[in-house]
Every structure is written in C-alpha cells, then in structure tokens.
CSV table of C-alpha atoms and ligand atoms in Angstrom, one decimal:
chain,number,residue,atom,x,y,z
E,1,MET,CA,32.9,-3.3,17.4
E,2,THR,CA,30.4,-6.1,18.0
E,3,ILE,CA,27.3,-6.1,16.0
E,4,PRO,CA,24.4,-5.3,18.2
E,5,LYS,CA,21.3,-8.0,18.4
E,6,ASP,CA,19.0,-5.3,17.1
E,7,ALA,CA,21.2,-4.3,14.0
E,8,ARG,CA,18.8,-6.9,11.9
E,9,ILE,CA,16.3,-9.2,12.9
E,10,CYS,CA,15.4,-12.3,10.4
E,11,LEU,CA,13.0,-15.0,10.8
E,12,SER,CA,13.4,-18.1,8.7
E,13,ALA,CA,11.0,-19.3,5.9
E,14,GLU,CA,9.2,-21.8,8.1
E,15,GLU,CA,8.3,-18.7,10.5
E,16,ILE,CA,6.3,-16.9,7.4
E,17,PRO,CA,2.8,-16.5,9.7
E,18,LYS,CA,0.2,-19.2,9.0
E,19,LYS,CA,-2.8,-16.7,9.2
E,20,TRP,CA,-3.6,-12.9,8.2
E,21,TYR,CA,-4.9,-10.6,10.8
E,22,ASN,CA,-8.3,-9.0,10.2
E,23,LEU,CA,-8.9,-5.8,11.9
E,24,ALA,CA,-12.6,-6.0,11.5
E,25,ALA,CA,-13.0,-8.2,14.4
E,26,ASP,CA,-11.6,-5.6,16.7
E,27,LEU,CA,-12.7,-2.2,15.1
E,28,LYS,CA,-16.0,-1.6,16.0
E,29,GLY,CA,-18.5,0.7,14.0
E,30,ILE,CA,-17.9,-0.7,10.7
E,31,LYS,CA,-20.0,0.6,8.0
E,32,PRO,CA,-21.0,-1.4,4.8
E,33,MET,CA,-20.3,-1.1,0.9
E,34,LEU,CA,-23.3,0.4,-0.5
E,35,ASN,CA,-25.1,-0.2,-3.6
E,36,PRO,CA,-25.2,3.5,-5.3
E,37,VAL,CA,-28.7,2.7,-6.5
E,38,THR,CA,-30.5,1.1,-4.0
E,39,ARG,CA,-28.2,2.6,-1.4
E,40,GLU,CA,-28.7,-0.8,0.3
E,41,PRO,CA,-25.4,-2.8,1.7
E,42,VAL,CA,-23.9,-4.5,-0.9
E,43,LYS,CA,-24.8,-8.1,-1.1
E,44,GLU,CA,-21.8,-10.7,-1.9
E,45,LYS,CA,-23.7,-11.8,-5.2
E,46,GLU,CA,-23.4,-8.1,-6.5
E,47,LEU,CA,-19.7,-8.1,-6.1
E,48,GLU,CA,-19.3,-11.6,-8.1
E,49,ALA,CA,-19.2,-9.5,-11.8
E,50,ILE,CA,-15.8,-8.6,-10.9
E,51,PHE,CA,-14.2,-10.6,-8.1
E,52,CYS,CA,-14.2,-14.5,-6.9
E,53,LYS,CA,-16.2,-15.9,-4.0
E,54,GLU,CA,-13.5,-16.8,-1.6
E,55,ILE,CA,-12.2,-12.9,-2.1
E,56,ILE,CA,-15.4,-11.8,-1.4
E,57,LYS,CA,-15.7,-13.9,1.7
E,58,GLN,CA,-12.7,-12.3,3.2
E,59,GLU,CA,-14.0,-8.7,1.9
E,60,MET,CA,-16.9,-9.4,4.3
E,61,SER,CA,-15.1,-11.3,6.9
E,62,LYS,CA,-15.6,-10.4,10.7
E,63,GLU,CA,-13.1,-13.2,12.1
E,64,ARG,CA,-10.1,-12.1,13.7
E,65,TYR,CA,-7.8,-14.9,12.1
E,66,ILE,CA,-7.9,-16.1,8.5
E,67,GLY,CA,-5.8,-19.0,7.6
E,68,ILE,CA,-2.7,-18.6,5.0
E,69,PRO,CA,-2.7,-21.5,2.4
E,70,ASP,CA,0.3,-23.2,2.4
E,71,GLU,CA,0.6,-22.7,-1.4
E,72,VAL,CA,0.4,-18.8,-0.5
E,73,ARG,CA,3.0,-19.5,2.1
E,74,GLU,CA,5.4,-21.1,-0.3
E,75,GLY,CA,4.9,-18.3,-2.8
E,76,TYR,CA,5.8,-16.0,-0.3
E,77,VAL,CA,9.4,-17.4,-0.3
E,78,ALA,CA,9.7,-16.5,-4.0
E,79,LEU,CA,8.9,-13.1,-2.6
E,80,ASN,CA,11.9,-12.9,-0.3
E,81,ARG,CA,9.3,-13.6,2.8
E,82,PRO,CA,10.3,-12.9,5.8
E,83,SER,CA,11.9,-9.4,5.0
E,84,TYR,CA,14.1,-8.0,7.5
E,85,LEU,CA,13.7,-5.4,10.5
E,86,GLN,CA,16.7,-3.7,10.4
E,87,ARG,CA,17.7,-0.4,12.8
E,88,ALA,CA,18.8,2.7,11.1
E,89,TYR,CA,22.0,3.5,13.5
E,90,ARG,CA,23.5,5.7,10.9
E,91,LEU,CA,20.4,7.9,10.5
E,92,GLU,CA,20.3,7.9,14.2
E,93,LYS,CA,23.9,9.0,14.3
E,94,TYR,CA,23.6,11.3,11.6
E,95,LEU,CA,20.3,13.2,13.0
E,96,ARG,CA,22.1,13.0,16.4
E,97,THR,CA,18.9,11.7,18.0
E,98,PRO,CA,18.4,9.8,21.3
E,99,ALA,CA,15.3,7.9,19.2
E,100,LYS,CA,15.6,4.2,18.3
E,101,ILE,CA,15.1,4.3,14.3
E,102,TYR,CA,13.8,0.8,12.6
E,103,PHE,CA,12.5,-0.3,9.1
E,104,LYS,CA,10.8,-3.1,8.0
E,105,ARG,CA,12.3,-4.0,4.4
E,106,GLU,CA,9.4,-4.7,2.2
E,107,ASP,CA,11.9,-3.3,-0.6
E,108,MET,CA,13.9,-7.0,-0.5
E,109,SER,CA,10.8,-8.4,-2.6
E,110,PRO,CA,12.1,-9.0,-5.8
E,111,LEU,CA,8.7,-6.8,-7.2
E,112,GLY,CA,10.3,-4.0,-5.2
E,113,SER,CA,7.6,-3.4,-3.3
E,114,HIS,CA,4.9,-4.7,-0.6
E,115,LYS,CA,2.2,-5.4,-3.5
E,116,GLY,CA,2.9,-8.8,-4.0
E,117,ASN,CA,1.7,-10.0,-0.5
E,118,THR,CA,-1.9,-9.5,-1.5
E,119,ALA,CA,-1.4,-10.1,-5.5
E,120,LEU,CA,0.2,-13.3,-4.9
E,121,ALA,CA,-3.1,-14.5,-2.4
E,122,GLN,CA,-5.5,-13.1,-5.0
E,123,ALA,CA,-4.0,-14.7,-7.8
E,124,TYR,CA,-3.7,-18.2,-6.0
E,125,PHE,CA,-7.5,-18.1,-5.2
E,126,ASN,CA,-8.5,-16.9,-8.5
E,127,ALA,CA,-6.5,-19.7,-10.3
E,128,LYS,CA,-8.3,-22.0,-7.6
E,129,SER,CA,-11.4,-21.0,-8.6
E,130,GLY,CA,-11.0,-21.3,-12.8
E,131,ILE,CA,-10.7,-17.8,-13.6
E,132,THR,CA,-8.4,-17.3,-16.8
E,133,THR,CA,-7.4,-13.7,-16.8
E,134,LEU,CA,-6.6,-11.1,-14.1
E,135,THR,CA,-7.1,-7.3,-14.8
E,136,THR,CA,-6.4,-4.4,-12.9
E,137,GLU,CA,-5.0,-0.5,-13.1
E,138,THR,CA,-1.3,0.8,-11.8
E,139,GLY,CA,-0.2,4.2,-10.9
E,140,ALA,CA,3.6,3.7,-10.1
E,141,GLY,CA,3.7,0.4,-11.8
E,142,GLN,CA,4.4,-1.3,-8.5
E,143,TRP,CA,1.1,-3.1,-8.6
E,144,GLY,CA,0.9,-4.1,-12.2
E,145,THR,CA,4.2,-5.5,-12.1
E,146,ALA,CA,3.0,-7.1,-8.7
E,147,LEU,CA,0.1,-8.9,-10.8
E,148,ALA,CA,2.1,-9.4,-13.9
E,149,MET,CA,4.7,-11.7,-12.0
E,150,VAL,CA,2.2,-13.7,-9.7
E,151,SER,CA,-0.6,-14.1,-12.7
E,152,ASN,CA,2.5,-16.1,-14.2
E,153,LEU,CA,2.9,-18.2,-11.2
E,154,TYR,CA,-0.4,-19.7,-11.2
E,155,GLY,CA,-1.1,-19.7,-14.9
E,156,LEU,CA,-2.7,-17.0,-15.5
E,157,ASP,CA,-2.7,-14.1,-18.2
E,158,SER,CA,-2.9,-10.6,-17.1
E,159,THR,CA,-3.8,-7.1,-18.2
E,160,VAL,CA,-2.9,-3.9,-16.7
E,161,PHE,CA,-4.3,-0.3,-17.5
E,162,MET,CA,-1.2,2.0,-16.1
E,163,VAL,CA,-2.4,5.9,-15.4
E,164,ARG,CA,-0.5,8.0,-18.7
E,165,GLY,CA,1.6,9.7,-16.5
E,166,SER,CA,3.5,7.0,-14.9
E,167,TYR,CA,3.4,5.0,-18.6
E,168,GLU,CA,5.1,8.0,-20.1
E,169,GLN,CA,7.7,8.7,-16.9
E,170,LYS,CA,8.6,5.0,-16.1
E,171,PRO,CA,8.8,3.0,-19.6
E,172,PHE,CA,11.1,0.3,-17.9
E,173,ARG,CA,7.9,-0.5,-15.8
E,174,LYS,CA,6.1,-1.4,-18.8
E,175,THR,CA,9.1,-3.3,-19.7
E,176,LEU,CA,9.1,-5.5,-16.6
E,177,MET,CA,5.4,-6.3,-16.9
E,178,ASN,CA,5.7,-7.3,-20.5
E,179,THR,CA,8.8,-9.7,-19.5
E,180,TYR,CA,6.2,-11.3,-16.9
E,181,GLY,CA,4.1,-11.5,-20.0
E,182,CYS,CA,1.5,-9.3,-19.3
E,183,LYS,CA,-0.6,-6.9,-21.6
E,184,VAL,CA,-0.1,-3.1,-20.6
E,185,TYR,CA,-2.2,-0.2,-22.0
E,186,SER,CA,-1.7,3.5,-21.1
E,187,SER,CA,-4.9,4.6,-19.1
E,188,PRO,CA,-7.3,6.2,-20.7
E,189,SER,CA,-7.1,3.9,-23.5
E,190,MET,CA,-8.7,3.3,-26.3
E,191,GLN,CA,-9.5,-0.3,-25.2
E,192,THR,CA,-12.8,0.8,-23.2
E,193,GLU,CA,-15.8,2.5,-23.5
E,194,TYR,CA,-15.3,4.5,-20.7
E,195,GLY,CA,-11.6,5.3,-21.8
E,196,ARG,CA,-12.5,6.3,-25.3
E,197,LYS,CA,-15.0,9.0,-23.4
E,198,VAL,CA,-12.3,10.3,-21.3
E,199,LEU,CA,-10.1,10.4,-24.2
E,200,LYS,CA,-12.4,12.3,-26.2
E,201,GLU,CA,-13.2,14.8,-23.7
E,202,HIS,CA,-9.6,15.5,-22.0
E,203,PRO,CA,-7.1,14.7,-24.6
E,204,GLU,CA,-4.3,15.8,-22.8
E,205,THR,CA,-5.5,14.0,-19.4
E,206,SER,CA,-2.0,12.6,-17.4
E,207,GLY,CA,-4.7,9.9,-16.1
E,208,SER,CA,-5.4,8.9,-12.9
E,209,LEU,CA,-6.1,5.9,-10.7
E,210,GLY,CA,-9.7,6.3,-10.3
E,211,ILE,CA,-9.9,6.0,-14.2
E,212,ALA,CA,-8.1,3.3,-14.8
E,213,ILE,CA,-9.9,1.6,-12.1
E,214,SER,CA,-13.0,2.5,-14.0
E,215,GLU,CA,-11.1,0.6,-17.4
E,216,ALA,CA,-10.0,-2.5,-15.8
E,217,CYS,CA,-13.8,-2.9,-13.7
E,218,GLU,CA,-15.1,-2.5,-17.4
E,219,LEU,CA,-13.1,-5.5,-18.9
E,220,ALA,CA,-13.7,-7.5,-16.1
E,221,ALA,CA,-17.6,-6.9,-15.9
E,222,GLN,CA,-18.0,-7.1,-19.8
E,223,SER,CA,-15.9,-10.5,-19.8
E,224,GLY,CA,-18.8,-12.9,-18.9
E,225,GLY,CA,-16.8,-14.4,-16.2
E,226,THR,CA,-13.5,-15.4,-17.6
E,227,VAL,CA,-11.6,-12.2,-16.5
E,228,LYS,CA,-11.6,-11.0,-13.0
E,229,TYR,CA,-10.7,-8.0,-11.6
E,230,ALA,CA,-7.9,-7.3,-8.9
E,231,LEU,CA,-7.4,-4.6,-6.6
E,232,GLY,CA,-3.8,-3.4,-5.1
E,233,SER,CA,-5.2,-1.6,-2.6
E,234,VAL,CA,-8.3,-0.1,-0.2
E,235,MET,CA,-10.5,-3.2,0.1
E,236,ASN,CA,-10.7,-4.8,3.0
E,237,HIS,CA,-9.4,-8.5,1.9
E,238,VAL,CA,-6.2,-6.2,0.6
E,239,MET,CA,-5.3,-4.9,4.3
E,240,LEU,CA,-6.0,-8.4,5.2
E,241,HIS,CA,-3.2,-10.0,2.9
E,242,GLN,CA,-1.0,-7.3,3.7
E,243,THR,CA,-0.9,-7.9,7.4
E,244,VAL,CA,1.8,-10.6,6.9
E,245,ILE,CA,4.1,-7.9,7.0
E,246,GLY,CA,2.9,-6.7,10.4
E,247,LEU,CA,2.8,-10.0,11.8
E,248,GLU,CA,6.3,-10.6,11.0
E,249,THR,CA,7.2,-7.3,12.5
E,250,MET,CA,5.3,-7.9,15.9
E,251,GLU,CA,7.5,-11.4,15.6
E,252,GLN,CA,10.7,-9.5,15.2
E,253,MET,CA,10.0,-6.8,17.7
E,254,LYS,CA,9.4,-9.8,20.2
E,255,ILE,CA,12.8,-10.8,19.5
E,256,GLY,CA,14.6,-7.5,19.5
E,257,GLU,CA,12.7,-6.6,22.7
E,258,ILE,CA,11.3,-3.5,20.8
E,259,GLU,CA,8.3,-1.4,22.1
E,260,PRO,CA,7.5,1.2,19.8
E,261,ASP,CA,6.1,4.5,20.8
E,262,TYR,CA,5.6,5.3,16.9
E,263,MET,CA,5.0,3.1,14.0
E,264,VAL,CA,4.8,4.9,10.5
E,265,ALA,CA,3.9,4.4,6.9
E,266,CYS,CA,3.1,6.5,3.8
E,267,VAL,CA,-0.5,5.9,2.7
E,268,GLY,CA,-2.0,6.1,-0.8
E,269,GLY,CA,-4.8,3.6,-0.7
E,270,GLY,CA,-3.5,2.5,2.9
E,271,SER,CA,-2.3,-0.9,2.4
E,272,ASN,CA,1.2,-1.2,3.5
E,273,PHE,CA,0.4,0.9,6.4
E,274,ALA,CA,-2.7,-1.3,7.2
E,275,GLY,CA,-0.6,-4.3,6.5
E,276,PHE,CA,2.3,-2.9,9.0
E,277,THR,CA,0.3,-1.7,11.7
E,278,PHE,CA,-2.8,-3.4,12.2
E,279,PRO,CA,-1.8,-6.3,14.3
E,280,MET,CA,-0.4,-4.2,16.6
E,281,MET,CA,-3.4,-1.7,16.4
E,282,GLY,CA,-5.8,-4.4,17.3
E,283,GLU,CA,-3.8,-5.1,20.7
E,284,THR,CA,-3.9,-1.3,20.6
E,285,MET,CA,-7.8,-1.3,20.6
E,286,ARG,CA,-7.8,-4.3,23.0
E,287,GLY,CA,-6.0,-2.0,25.8
E,288,LYS,CA,-2.5,-3.7,25.6
E,289,ASN,CA,-0.4,-1.0,23.7
E,290,GLU,CA,0.0,2.4,23.6
E,291,CYS,CA,1.5,2.8,20.4
E,292,GLN,CA,0.7,5.9,17.9
E,293,TYR,CA,-0.2,5.2,14.3
E,294,ILE,CA,1.4,7.9,11.8
E,295,ALA,CA,-0.3,7.8,7.9
E,296,VAL,CA,1.9,9.7,5.5
E,297,GLU,CA,0.2,11.3,2.9
E,298,PRO,CA,1.4,13.7,-0.1
E,299,GLU,CA,0.3,17.2,0.0
E,300,ALA,CA,-0.9,16.4,-3.3
E,301,ALA,CA,-3.5,13.9,-2.5
E,302,PRO,CA,-4.1,14.5,1.4
E,303,SER,CA,-7.3,12.3,1.5
E,304,MET,CA,-7.1,12.0,5.2
E,305,SER,CA,-5.3,15.0,6.2
E,306,LYS,CA,-7.4,17.3,4.2
E,307,GLY,CA,-10.3,15.2,2.8
E,308,GLU,CA,-14.1,14.4,4.1
E,309,PHE,CA,-15.4,11.4,5.8
E,310,LYS,CA,-18.2,10.3,3.9
E,311,TYR,CA,-19.7,7.8,1.2
E,312,ASP,CA,-17.8,7.7,-2.3
E,313,PHE,CA,-17.1,6.3,-5.3
E,314,GLY,CA,-14.0,4.3,-5.3
E,315,ASP,CA,-13.5,5.3,-8.9
E,316,SER,CA,-13.9,8.3,-11.3
E,317,ALA,CA,-16.6,6.9,-13.4
E,318,GLY,CA,-19.0,5.8,-10.4
E,319,MET,CA,-19.1,2.1,-11.3
E,320,THR,CA,-17.9,0.6,-7.7
E,321,PRO,CA,-20.0,0.5,-4.6
E,322,LEU,CA,-20.3,3.6,-2.3
E,323,ILE,CA,-17.6,3.1,0.2
E,324,LEU,CA,-17.3,5.3,3.7
E,325,MET,CA,-13.9,6.9,3.6
E,326,TYR,CA,-11.7,9.7,3.7
E,327,THR,CA,-11.7,11.3,0.1
E,328,LEU,CA,-11.1,14.5,-1.9
E,329,GLY,CA,-13.9,13.4,-4.4
E,330,SER,CA,-14.1,10.7,-6.7
E,331,GLU,CA,-13.8,13.5,-9.2
E,332,PHE,CA,-9.8,14.6,-8.2
E,333,ILE,CA,-7.3,14.4,-9.8
E,334,PRO,CA,-3.8,15.1,-8.3
E,335,ASN,CA,-0.8,16.5,-9.6
E,336,ALA,CA,1.4,14.3,-11.2
E,337,ILE,CA,4.0,13.6,-8.6
E,338,HIS,CA,6.6,10.8,-8.9
E,339,ALA,CA,5.1,9.0,-5.7
E,340,GLY,CA,2.5,7.7,-8.2
E,341,GLY,CA,1.8,4.9,-6.0
E,342,LEU,CA,0.1,7.8,-3.6
E,343,ARG,CA,-1.9,9.3,-6.1
E,344,TYR,CA,-5.7,8.5,-5.0
E,345,HIS,CA,-8.7,10.3,-4.2
E,346,GLY,CA,-10.0,7.9,-1.2
E,347,MET,CA,-8.6,5.6,1.5
E,348,SER,CA,-9.1,2.4,2.6
E,349,PRO,CA,-12.5,2.3,4.6
E,350,LEU,CA,-10.5,0.3,7.3
E,351,VAL,CA,-8.0,2.9,7.6
E,352,SER,CA,-10.5,5.5,7.6
E,353,GLU,CA,-12.3,4.2,10.3
E,354,ALA,CA,-9.5,3.7,12.6
E,355,CYS,CA,-8.5,7.4,11.5
E,356,HIS,CA,-11.9,8.7,12.4
E,357,GLN,CA,-11.9,7.0,15.7
E,358,GLY,CA,-8.6,8.6,16.9
E,359,PHE,CA,-6.3,5.5,16.0
E,360,VAL,CA,-4.6,7.0,13.2
E,361,LYS,CA,-2.8,10.2,12.8
E,362,PRO,CA,-2.3,11.7,9.6
E,363,VAL,CA,0.6,14.1,8.3
E,364,ALA,CA,1.4,15.5,4.7
E,365,TYR,CA,4.4,16.6,3.0
E,366,ASP,CA,5.4,18.0,-0.3
E,367,GLN,CA,7.5,16.2,-2.8
E,368,THR,CA,10.8,18.4,-2.3
E,369,SER,CA,11.0,17.5,1.4
E,370,THR,CA,10.2,13.9,1.1
E,371,PHE,CA,13.1,13.4,-1.5
E,372,GLU,CA,15.5,15.3,0.6
E,373,ALA,CA,14.6,12.5,3.2
E,374,GLY,CA,14.9,9.8,0.6
E,375,VAL,CA,18.1,11.3,-0.5
E,376,LEU,CA,19.6,11.5,3.2
E,377,PHE,CA,18.4,7.9,3.8
E,378,ALA,CA,20.3,6.7,0.9
E,379,ARG,CA,23.0,8.3,1.8
E,380,THR,CA,23.5,7.3,5.5
E,381,GLU,CA,21.8,3.5,5.4
E,382,GLY,CA,22.6,2.7,1.4
E,383,MET,CA,19.2,1.9,0.1
E,384,VAL,CA,17.2,4.4,-2.5
E,385,PRO,CA,13.4,4.2,-1.1
E,386,ALA,CA,10.5,4.1,-3.5
E,387,PRO,CA,9.2,8.3,-3.7
E,388,GLU,CA,6.4,6.5,-1.7
E,389,SER,CA,8.4,5.3,0.9
E,390,CYS,CA,10.1,8.6,1.1
E,391,HIS,CA,7.1,10.0,2.7
E,392,ALA,CA,7.6,7.5,5.8
E,393,VAL,CA,11.1,8.1,6.0
E,394,LYS,CA,10.7,12.0,6.1
E,395,ALA,CA,8.0,11.2,8.7
E,396,ALA,CA,10.3,9.1,11.2
E,397,MET,CA,12.9,11.3,10.7
E,398,ASP,CA,11.2,14.6,11.6
E,399,LEU,CA,9.9,12.4,14.7
E,400,ALA,CA,13.5,11.6,15.9
E,401,LEU,CA,14.2,15.0,15.6
E,402,GLU,CA,11.3,15.9,17.8
E,403,CYS,CA,12.9,13.3,20.6
E,404,LYS,CA,16.2,15.2,20.3
E,405,GLU,CA,14.6,18.6,21.0
E,406,SER,CA,12.5,16.9,24.0
E,407,LYS,CA,15.3,14.6,24.8
E,408,GLU,CA,13.3,11.6,24.9
E,409,GLU,CA,14.4,8.0,23.7
E,410,LYS,CA,11.8,7.0,21.9
E,411,THR,CA,11.2,4.3,19.7
E,412,ILE,CA,10.2,4.8,15.8
E,413,VAL,CA,9.2,1.7,13.4
E,414,PHE,CA,8.6,2.9,10.0
E,415,CYS,CA,7.6,0.6,6.8
E,416,LEU,CA,10.2,0.8,4.1
E,417,SER,CA,7.4,0.1,1.4
E,418,GLY,CA,9.9,-0.2,-1.8
E,419,HIS,CA,12.8,0.7,-3.3
E,420,GLY,CA,13.3,3.3,-5.6
E,421,TYR,CA,15.5,1.7,-8.5
E,422,LEU,CA,13.0,1.9,-11.2
E,423,ASP,CA,11.7,5.3,-9.9
E,424,LEU,CA,15.0,7.1,-10.5
E,425,GLY,CA,13.5,10.1,-12.6
E,426,GLY,CA,12.3,11.8,-9.6
E,427,TYR,CA,15.8,11.6,-7.9
E,428,GLU,CA,17.4,12.5,-11.2
E,429,LYS,CA,15.5,15.6,-10.7
E,430,PHE,CA,16.1,16.1,-7.6
E,431,VAL,CA,19.9,15.9,-7.1
E,432,ASN,CA,19.7,18.4,-10.4
E,433,GLY,CA,17.6,20.9,-8.3
E,434,THR,CA,14.6,21.0,-10.9
E,435,LEU,CA,12.1,18.8,-9.0
E,436,GLU,CA,8.8,20.8,-8.5
E,437,SER,CA,7.0,20.4,-4.9
E,438,SER,CA,3.8,19.6,-6.4
E,439,ALA,CA,1.4,20.8,-3.4
E,440,LEU,CA,-2.2,21.3,-4.0
H,501,PLP,C1,1.3,1.2,-3.8
H,501,PLP,C2,2.5,1.8,-3.1
H,501,PLP,C3,2.3,2.7,-2.2
H,501,PLP,C4,0.7,3.1,-2.0
H,501,PLP,O1,-0.1,2.4,-1.5
H,501,PLP,P1,-0.7,1.7,-0.2
H,501,PLP,O2,-1.7,0.8,-0.8
H,501,PLP,O3,-0.9,3.1,0.3
H,501,PLP,O4,0.4,0.9,0.3
H,501,PLP,C5,3.2,2.7,-1.1
H,501,PLP,N1,4.5,2.4,-1.2
H,501,PLP,C6,4.9,1.7,-2.6
H,501,PLP,C7,6.4,1.3,-2.6
H,501,PLP,C8,3.8,1.3,-3.5
H,501,PLP,O5,4.1,0.5,-4.2
C-alpha cells in the first residue's frame, strides 16, 4: 500500500508564519471594552496596570497582519511548530463515512496543548519591556504549564493561581509547573484579598476561572509595575497569537488540495478555535470560500449555545473591563467537569461577534459522550485527546455520521487542541463506568 499524499502534511521550521492574522480587520461592527464605572471605551493607559504596552497595542489593533518577531518564531521551534495536519483514515473507516476527516496536531507541543503559542509571544514582549514576573490563572493546568515554561525561556519568574478543583484532581500539573520553577497556589488562595474573601464565604468551593483571574489581576495591579498579568484566552491579542495554527493549516490545506466544508474546534474562552479558524474565516468574510465553523462547548458551560450576548465582566470580582460577549453571567460557576479548560462563563469577544453575525455555529455536548468519542479516537488513531479536545472529536464524528446518512463526501478539519496524558483521571472514570454526565 502506498501512503497517500494527504496522510500527513508537514511544513519545515522555515515555514513558520512570519505574521499573525487579525480578524478585527475583516469583522465589522466590533464594540470596544468599557470602563465599568464611566461606561466609556477603555483607554490604552487604563490597561497598563496589568499589561505591557506592546500587548495593549495588539489588543486594540485593526491591522490585518502583525509581524511575528524572529525570536518568537525561533521559540515556536521549541514548541514543535509547525505542527502536522493529519488525516484520520482509521476513524473514517471505523465510522464507514464518505467524509474526509483531518486534524491539526496541537498535541505535538511539549506542553501538550496550543497554549504555548500565545504564552511565548506574551513572555517575549513582557521580557523586552523590562517586566520581572508574570502571573496568571489556570483551569485544567495547560495554560499555567505553558506560562511556566516560556517565562523561564525569557528569564522571567512566574506565579500561577490554579482553580482548586483542578489543583486537587491533577497534582502532576502542579509538579510540572514547579519543575519549570513556577510558584503555584490553589485558588481561591490566602495570597490575595479577593481569595481570602471567597474562602471565608464559600470554604468548600471548587473555585472557578473567574475567581482565579481576579486573584492574578490583584497580584499584578498591586505590584507597582514589576508583575504583569498574562491571559491564556478570551482577549484579542491571544486570538491573534494563536492564528499561527490556522495560517499553518491553510498552507497545509493548499499543499494537500484540501477544501474544508467544516472547521471544528472546542471552545472555552475561544483561543484554539479562533487561532485555527480565523485566517480561513477572514476569507469567508471576504467572499472567498463557504466553509462553516463549528464551535464545540461543554453542556456544563454553554456560553454561546445558552448564554446572552451582552456586556459583562471577564472575572467574578468585577475587576476587568466590561466586554461585549456571549456570557452565562460572571458569577456563574460551572460543574467540575474534567475538561477544566472549557469551564468559563464567557467567550472571546471576537468569537462572540463572529457568532452573533452568523459566521460561527455553536453546539454543546455532555461529558460522557465526549469521553466516548475520545476513547474511540484513541482506539482508531492512537492519540489520547485532552478532555477539552474530545469535544471537537465528538462534533467532527457527528458531522461525519451525518455525511454517512446523506451520502455526501464532505471535508471536515478539526483542531486537536491537546493531548490527555496528564488528564487520565477522567479516562479512568470513563473506562470504569463511573463518569458523571455533568450537564447543567
Ligand atoms: C485551554 C484549553 C482549551 C480551551 O481554551 P480555548 O481558549 O477555548 O482554546 C481547549 N483545549 C485545550 C487542550 C486547552 O488546554
């Protein structure tokens, strides 16, 4: 048997993109973040308490392309970029579908997820502007791990507030962050005023991303300028950095003569979805293709499927600016599902606006059906997907099964946002038959 040309499409290190793509150039009608007190659009100066200038510039930019510094492109090599685009022949065969299924391998990063793509860029710009320490929150632990690793690369210290539910479920995540020299606290923690307040009112809480964000922002805001905050999702500059995924994918699709009918990714705050789809979606907005974009949520936190499109806070304490987005309410605390990275009440404003304008179709699945899909993927393709990525696998499989019904040979490309080798707790329960469905 000859190996088909599209079995795996690789790019060389020199082909790492030279520019990030900014959807804000093509998506019309984007509304600004508001100061919660004055209700006026947030000014760059106001963000300087927690972010460095270059990051703020990118956050506000409407330029279509923003150059990737060579030092960052070189760092991407350490993250195993460019990642492969691979075809899921065995899964297709198992499903007996006429559809073609491809997946982008963000699991190839030594960090196990796509999060390093923006962590690296943020650490680089902060280090260049003289910051000494980065702080952040982490849910599943993927983002904290990413920030811990790249901070080290650029000589920065790091402090991570880890949502208590994950902190207790995933002790090896903490070990990994400690290995990179990072300080890790279970959130809510005793390190911040907000953490102490939450602990006093809800001593048994399993925590939430919103609470952990508030703690990290408090640490940065009170540092007098040496500590800056880094966010792993939601904000525009994060979506921008992640487009390295989609730009590579488009190059690979060109080589493989692949024209996608669907691009599918899971959504927590929206960054792997945005990074994977935005370069292609920009072309859809400019009338160049008719691809459909499917954003896959957990039923436990269905912000686009069930939330409202309105101005809301990004955190629980109400310290962030007001953001126009799909939200379940900033005080919403989702069930403690294993896909910790999808436990967020809101959604990236760019993904939200694109959804509001009909460019994104949200779907939601319960925990059991996503692990079932993940196990099937592991048994056919070999890789164990992260619990978050299982959502994308499930939606891609359902589309492939629809094609079987309708006998259509459609092309489905999904983003495998990460691997699950540090999240085997959920798989253990699934194979033992004790996994809860954890819907709303
Ligand atoms: C964090 C994470 C997600 C969810 O975050 P997004 O910003 O929506 O991408 C999904 N998959 C993996 C593997 C993650 O680590």
